Amino acid sequence: MDVQVRNVAGEAVGTMALDDRVFGIEPNLAVLHQAVVAHLANQRQGTADTKTRGEVAGGGKKPYRQKGTGRARQGSIRAPHYRGGGVVFGPHPRSYHQALPRKMRRLALRSALSDKVATGSLSVVDHFELADGRTKTMLGTLATLGLTGRTIIVLPAADGVVRQAAGNLEDVRIVLPGGLSLLDIMRADVVMFCQDAVPEVTRLLLGEPAGAPVAA
């Protein structure tokens, strides 16, 4: 499919063919769901911990004698039914990691990008360069391009000036082709690619080796 290419002034300067295998597939909702669940699970630290009755300090002495008090027999004031006692079936440190096959991760990203194209939320610029690293300059450029809300800008290579200009903007993320995040794409209102970044993203999401020609 062909998309319009603009410059930073918002003027149309041509068109670019996007690979339908990456930007034009039918989104796989099942894989998208599984990938999001795995992504969120892998962000969990798994450090929550509670103490069992064997770990709580104190309670080594029998609180009162076994018989003759008219009360239920007790062996420790650190039993779970006592205030300050151990916790039954509470959380303990564990790993929440979920492994997701590489092909499924790539399919999830292709599905998310295809959805952005289908909804008109993906745009392409020929070059994204700023005169300086001021936040005001970045905001003016985004306004000229008509980009509002949560925005992802995909650059072909690291650019310190652009990253500095976006540093104070919570809703603007600057990423490289290898740093695309599924959750960020799904949350974004618009994804903007630099023209030179599209072939590299296409190559990565198709699993082709570096230097291999990418079919249009």
mmCIF file of C-alpha atoms in Angstrom:
data_model
loop_
_atom_site.group_PDB
_atom_site.id
_atom_site.type_symbol
_atom_site.label_atom_id
_atom_site.label_comp_id
_atom_site.label_asym_id
_atom_site.label_seq_id
_atom_site.Cartn_x
_atom_site.Cartn_y
_atom_site.Cartn_z
ATOM 1 C CA MET A 1 0.000 0.000 0.000
ATOM 2 C CA ASP A 2 1.076 3.573 -0.588
ATOM 3 C CA VAL A 3 1.115 6.301 2.073
ATOM 4 C CA GLN A 4 1.738 9.990 1.725
ATOM 5 C CA VAL A 5 5.154 11.301 2.754
ATOM 6 C CA ARG A 6 5.390 14.797 4.228
ATOM 7 C CA ASN A 7 8.228 17.025 5.341
ATOM 8 C CA VAL A 8 8.484 18.752 8.738
ATOM 9 C CA ALA A 9 6.634 21.727 7.275
ATOM 10 C CA GLY A 10 3.590 19.521 6.729
ATOM 11 C CA GLU A 11 3.878 19.608 2.929
ATOM 12 C CA ALA A 12 3.342 16.489 0.829
ATOM 13 C CA VAL A 13 6.569 15.536 -0.926
ATOM 14 C CA GLY A 14 5.619 12.169 -2.398
ATOM 15 C CA THR A 15 4.416 8.686 -1.523
ATOM 16 C CA MET A 16 6.005 5.559 -0.106
ATOM 17 C CA ALA A 17 5.058 1.909 -0.543
ATOM 18 C CA LEU A 18 4.606 0.020 2.728
ATOM 19 C CA ASP A 19 5.032 -3.746 2.832
ATOM 20 C CA ASP A 20 1.587 -5.319 3.228
ATOM 21 C CA ARG A 21 3.149 -8.175 5.216
ATOM 22 C CA VAL A 22 3.931 -5.696 7.995
ATOM 23 C CA PHE A 23 1.516 -2.790 7.598
ATOM 24 C CA GLY A 24 -1.439 -4.393 5.836
ATOM 25 C CA ILE A 25 -2.307 -7.639 7.603
ATOM 26 C CA GLU A 26 -5.516 -8.513 9.426
ATOM 27 C CA PRO A 27 -4.680 -7.925 13.131
ATOM 28 C CA ASN A 28 -4.483 -11.175 15.084
ATOM 29 C CA LEU A 29 -6.410 -10.279 18.226
ATOM 30 C CA ALA A 30 -5.581 -13.512 20.049
ATOM 31 C CA VAL A 31 -1.833 -13.018 19.597
ATOM 32 C CA LEU A 32 -2.144 -9.344 20.495
ATOM 33 C CA HIS A 33 -3.873 -10.253 23.757
ATOM 34 C CA GLN A 34 -1.326 -12.911 24.636
ATOM 35 C CA ALA A 35 1.566 -10.570 23.850
ATOM 36 C CA VAL A 36 0.140 -7.778 26.006
ATOM 37 C CA VAL A 37 -0.459 -10.153 28.923
ATOM 38 C CA ALA A 38 3.102 -11.463 28.637
ATOM 39 C CA HIS A 39 4.517 -7.928 28.368
ATOM 40 C CA LEU A 40 2.718 -6.768 31.510
ATOM 41 C CA ALA A 41 3.588 -9.964 33.402
ATOM 42 C CA ASN A 42 7.274 -9.564 32.551
ATOM 43 C CA GLN A 43 7.242 -6.072 34.046
ATOM 44 C CA ARG A 44 6.276 -7.445 37.463
ATOM 45 C CA GLN A 45 9.145 -7.586 39.937
ATOM 46 C CA GLY A 46 7.677 -10.439 41.937
ATOM 47 C CA THR A 47 9.190 -9.207 45.213
ATOM 48 C CA ALA A 48 6.005 -9.233 47.323
ATOM 49 C CA ASP A 49 6.542 -11.323 50.444
ATOM 50 C CA THR A 50 4.663 -12.252 53.612
ATOM 51 C CA LYS A 51 5.849 -14.135 56.671
ATOM 52 C CA THR A 52 4.547 -17.526 57.621
ATOM 53 C CA ARG A 53 4.058 -18.489 61.266
ATOM 54 C CA GLY A 54 7.544 -19.945 61.227
ATOM 55 C CA GLU A 55 9.078 -16.627 60.144
ATOM 56 C CA VAL A 56 7.265 -14.201 62.457
ATOM 57 C CA ALA A 57 9.331 -13.184 65.484
ATOM 58 C CA GLY A 58 8.151 -14.419 68.874
ATOM 59 C CA GLY A 59 5.541 -16.976 69.753
ATOM 60 C CA GLY A 60 7.973 -19.598 70.980
ATOM 61 C CA LYS A 61 6.277 -19.974 74.325
ATOM 62 C CA LYS A 62 2.945 -21.732 74.766
ATOM 63 C CA PRO A 63 0.582 -18.870 75.772
ATOM 64 C CA TYR A 64 -1.140 -20.867 78.539
ATOM 65 C CA ARG A 65 -1.439 -24.399 79.759
ATOM 66 C CA GLN A 66 -3.121 -27.065 77.661
ATOM 67 C CA LYS A 67 -6.006 -27.977 79.954
ATOM 68 C CA GLY A 68 -8.143 -26.521 82.655
ATOM 69 C CA THR A 69 -8.557 -22.949 81.399
ATOM 70 C CA GLY A 70 -11.857 -23.404 79.562
ATOM 71 C CA ARG A 71 -10.278 -21.907 76.448
ATOM 72 C CA ALA A 72 -9.247 -23.513 73.207
ATOM 73 C CA ARG A 73 -5.785 -25.020 73.237
ATOM 74 C CA GLN A 74 -3.096 -22.831 71.715
ATOM 75 C CA GLY A 75 0.546 -23.451 70.996
ATOM 76 C CA SER A 76 1.735 -20.026 69.772
ATOM 77 C CA ILE A 77 0.520 -16.446 69.643
ATOM 78 C CA ARG A 78 1.991 -16.271 66.145
ATOM 79 C CA ALA A 79 -0.569 -18.686 64.704
ATOM 80 C CA PRO A 80 -2.433 -17.251 61.664
ATOM 81 C CA HIS A 81 -5.634 -16.481 63.605
ATOM 82 C CA TYR A 82 -3.769 -14.199 66.032
ATOM 83 C CA ARG A 83 -3.164 -10.526 65.365
ATOM 84 C CA GLY A 84 0.478 -10.257 64.339
ATOM 85 C CA GLY A 85 0.601 -13.920 63.446
ATOM 86 C CA GLY A 86 1.787 -15.526 60.241
ATOM 87 C CA VAL A 87 -0.048 -15.211 56.921
ATOM 88 C CA VAL A 88 -1.616 -18.245 55.291
ATOM 89 C CA PHE A 89 -1.141 -18.616 51.522
ATOM 90 C CA GLY A 90 0.332 -15.113 51.251
ATOM 91 C CA PRO A 91 2.589 -14.019 48.371
ATOM 92 C CA HIS A 92 6.275 -14.953 48.298
ATOM 93 C CA PRO A 93 9.018 -13.877 45.870
ATOM 94 C CA ARG A 94 8.496 -15.527 42.493
ATOM 95 C CA SER A 95 9.019 -14.933 38.802
ATOM 96 C CA TYR A 96 6.048 -13.917 36.665
ATOM 97 C CA HIS A 97 8.023 -14.236 33.437
ATOM 98 C CA GLN A 98 6.096 -15.486 30.416
ATOM 99 C CA ALA A 99 8.088 -16.599 27.379
ATOM 100 C CA LEU A 100 6.583 -15.612 24.060
ATOM 101 C CA PRO A 101 7.930 -17.091 20.803
ATOM 102 C CA ARG A 102 9.751 -14.602 18.604
ATOM 103 C CA LYS A 103 7.375 -15.168 15.704
ATOM 104 C CA MET A 104 4.408 -14.315 17.935
ATOM 105 C CA ARG A 105 6.103 -11.134 19.172
ATOM 106 C CA ARG A 106 6.713 -10.044 15.578
ATOM 107 C CA LEU A 107 3.151 -10.927 14.584
ATOM 108 C CA ALA A 108 1.794 -8.877 17.489
ATOM 109 C CA LEU A 109 3.834 -5.832 16.417
ATOM 110 C CA ARG A 110 2.776 -6.254 12.786
ATOM 111 C CA SER A 111 -0.849 -6.500 13.917
ATOM 112 C CA ALA A 112 -0.555 -3.315 15.989
ATOM 113 C CA LEU A 113 1.094 -1.372 13.146
ATOM 114 C CA SER A 114 -1.455 -2.627 10.623
ATOM 115 C CA ASP A 115 -4.236 -1.423 12.900
ATOM 116 C CA LYS A 116 -2.616 2.028 13.077
ATOM 117 C CA VAL A 117 -2.500 2.176 9.282
ATOM 118 C CA ALA A 118 -6.117 1.028 8.986
ATOM 119 C CA THR A 119 -7.296 3.725 11.406
ATOM 120 C CA GLY A 120 -5.205 6.487 9.810
ATOM 121 C CA SER A 121 -2.997 6.818 12.894
ATOM 122 C CA LEU A 122 0.327 6.165 11.117
ATOM 123 C CA SER A 123 2.185 8.800 9.147
ATOM 124 C CA VAL A 124 5.539 9.101 7.374
ATOM 125 C CA VAL A 125 7.907 12.076 7.091
ATOM 126 C CA ASP A 126 10.931 12.290 4.850
ATOM 127 C CA HIS A 127 13.256 13.583 7.570
ATOM 128 C CA PHE A 128 12.603 14.640 11.151
ATOM 129 C CA GLU A 129 15.183 17.239 12.066
ATOM 130 C CA LEU A 130 14.948 20.125 14.528
ATOM 131 C CA ALA A 131 16.874 23.381 14.538
ATOM 132 C CA ASP A 132 17.569 23.077 18.272
ATOM 133 C CA GLY A 133 16.746 20.918 21.280
ATOM 134 C CA ARG A 134 14.102 23.180 22.799
ATOM 135 C CA THR A 135 10.750 21.783 23.843
ATOM 136 C CA LYS A 136 9.043 24.732 22.163
ATOM 137 C CA THR A 137 10.604 23.764 18.834
ATOM 138 C CA MET A 138 9.360 20.190 19.167
ATOM 139 C CA LEU A 139 5.834 21.336 20.052
ATOM 140 C CA GLY A 140 5.764 23.686 17.074
ATOM 141 C CA THR A 141 6.883 20.933 14.695
ATOM 142 C CA LEU A 142 4.298 18.484 16.043
ATOM 143 C CA ALA A 143 1.584 21.127 15.693
ATOM 144 C CA THR A 144 2.626 21.794 12.095
ATOM 145 C CA LEU A 145 2.360 18.081 11.330
ATOM 146 C CA GLY A 146 -1.003 17.899 13.084
ATOM 147 C CA LEU A 147 0.208 15.353 15.646
ATOM 148 C CA THR A 148 -1.665 15.472 18.950
ATOM 149 C CA GLY A 149 -2.007 13.156 21.913
ATOM 150 C CA ARG A 150 0.377 10.315 22.623
ATOM 151 C CA THR A 151 2.928 10.255 19.827
ATOM 152 C CA ILE A 152 5.696 7.831 18.896
ATOM 153 C CA ILE A 153 8.412 9.078 16.558
ATOM 154 C CA VAL A 154 10.517 6.335 14.945
ATOM 155 C CA LEU A 155 13.933 7.594 13.853
ATOM 156 C CA PRO A 156 16.372 5.650 11.645
ATOM 157 C CA ALA A 157 19.299 6.547 13.924
ATOM 158 C CA ALA A 158 19.914 8.205 17.280
ATOM 159 C CA ASP A 159 19.467 11.987 17.263
ATOM 160 C CA GLY A 160 20.479 13.786 20.448
ATOM 161 C CA VAL A 161 18.779 17.042 19.467
ATOM 162 C CA VAL A 162 15.391 15.424 18.843
ATOM 163 C CA ARG A 163 15.630 13.339 22.008
ATOM 164 C CA GLN A 164 16.520 16.420 24.070
ATOM 165 C CA ALA A 165 13.598 18.379 22.608
ATOM 166 C CA ALA A 166 11.187 15.588 23.547
ATOM 167 C CA GLY A 167 12.673 14.997 26.987
ATOM 168 C CA ASN A 168 10.113 17.157 28.803
ATOM 169 C CA LEU A 169 7.110 15.875 26.848
ATOM 170 C CA GLU A 170 5.410 13.012 28.644
ATOM 171 C CA ASP A 171 3.266 12.070 25.635
ATOM 172 C CA VAL A 172 6.102 11.973 23.078
ATOM 173 C CA ARG A 173 8.428 8.979 22.755
ATOM 174 C CA ILE A 174 11.482 8.822 20.507
ATOM 175 C CA VAL A 175 12.457 5.279 19.502
ATOM 176 C CA LEU A 176 14.698 3.486 17.035
ATOM 177 C CA PRO A 177 13.514 0.622 14.791
ATOM 178 C CA GLY A 178 14.752 -1.998 17.244
ATOM 179 C CA GLY A 179 13.099 -0.310 20.224
ATOM 180 C CA LEU A 180 9.446 -0.487 19.201
ATOM 181 C CA SER A 181 7.248 -1.581 22.105
ATOM 182 C CA LEU A 182 3.899 -3.266 21.524
ATOM 183 C CA LEU A 183 2.285 -1.584 24.524
ATOM 184 C CA ASP A 184 3.536 1.858 23.459
ATOM 185 C CA ILE A 185 2.159 1.386 19.935
ATOM 186 C CA MET A 186 -1.246 0.296 21.211
ATOM 187 C CA ARG A 187 -1.443 3.204 23.658
ATOM 188 C CA ALA A 188 -0.271 5.808 21.138
ATOM 189 C CA ASP A 189 -2.705 8.042 19.321
ATOM 190 C CA VAL A 190 -0.337 8.377 16.378
ATOM 191 C CA VAL A 191 2.860 6.685 15.186
ATOM 192 C CA MET A 192 5.153 8.690 12.917
ATOM 193 C CA PHE A 193 7.943 7.028 10.946
ATOM 194 C CA CYS A 194 10.904 8.696 9.346
ATOM 195 C CA GLN A 195 11.078 7.414 5.784
ATOM 196 C CA ASP A 196 14.510 5.825 6.301
ATOM 197 C CA ALA A 197 13.284 3.907 9.372
ATOM 198 C CA VAL A 198 10.526 2.033 7.525
ATOM 199 C CA PRO A 199 12.801 -0.472 5.671
ATOM 200 C CA GLU A 200 14.624 -1.394 8.883
ATOM 201 C CA VAL A 201 11.379 -1.923 10.829
ATOM 202 C CA THR A 202 10.058 -4.019 7.941
ATOM 203 C CA ARG A 203 13.206 -6.137 7.912
ATOM 204 C CA LEU A 204 13.129 -6.708 11.676
ATOM 205 C CA LEU A 205 9.456 -7.658 11.794
ATOM 206 C CA LEU A 206 9.827 -10.070 8.884
ATOM 207 C CA GLY A 207 12.857 -11.697 10.494
ATOM 208 C CA GLU A 208 15.091 -11.070 7.511
ATOM 209 C CA PRO A 209 18.873 -10.855 7.937
ATOM 210 C CA ALA A 210 20.660 -7.524 7.896
ATOM 211 C CA GLY A 211 21.468 -6.332 4.417
ATOM 212 C CA ALA A 212 18.709 -8.406 2.813
ATOM 213 C CA PRO A 213 16.581 -6.513 0.259
ATOM 214 C CA VAL A 214 13.086 -5.740 1.500
ATOM 215 C CA ALA A 215 10.265 -6.252 -0.970
ATOM 216 C CA ALA A 216 7.962 -3.269 -1.435
#
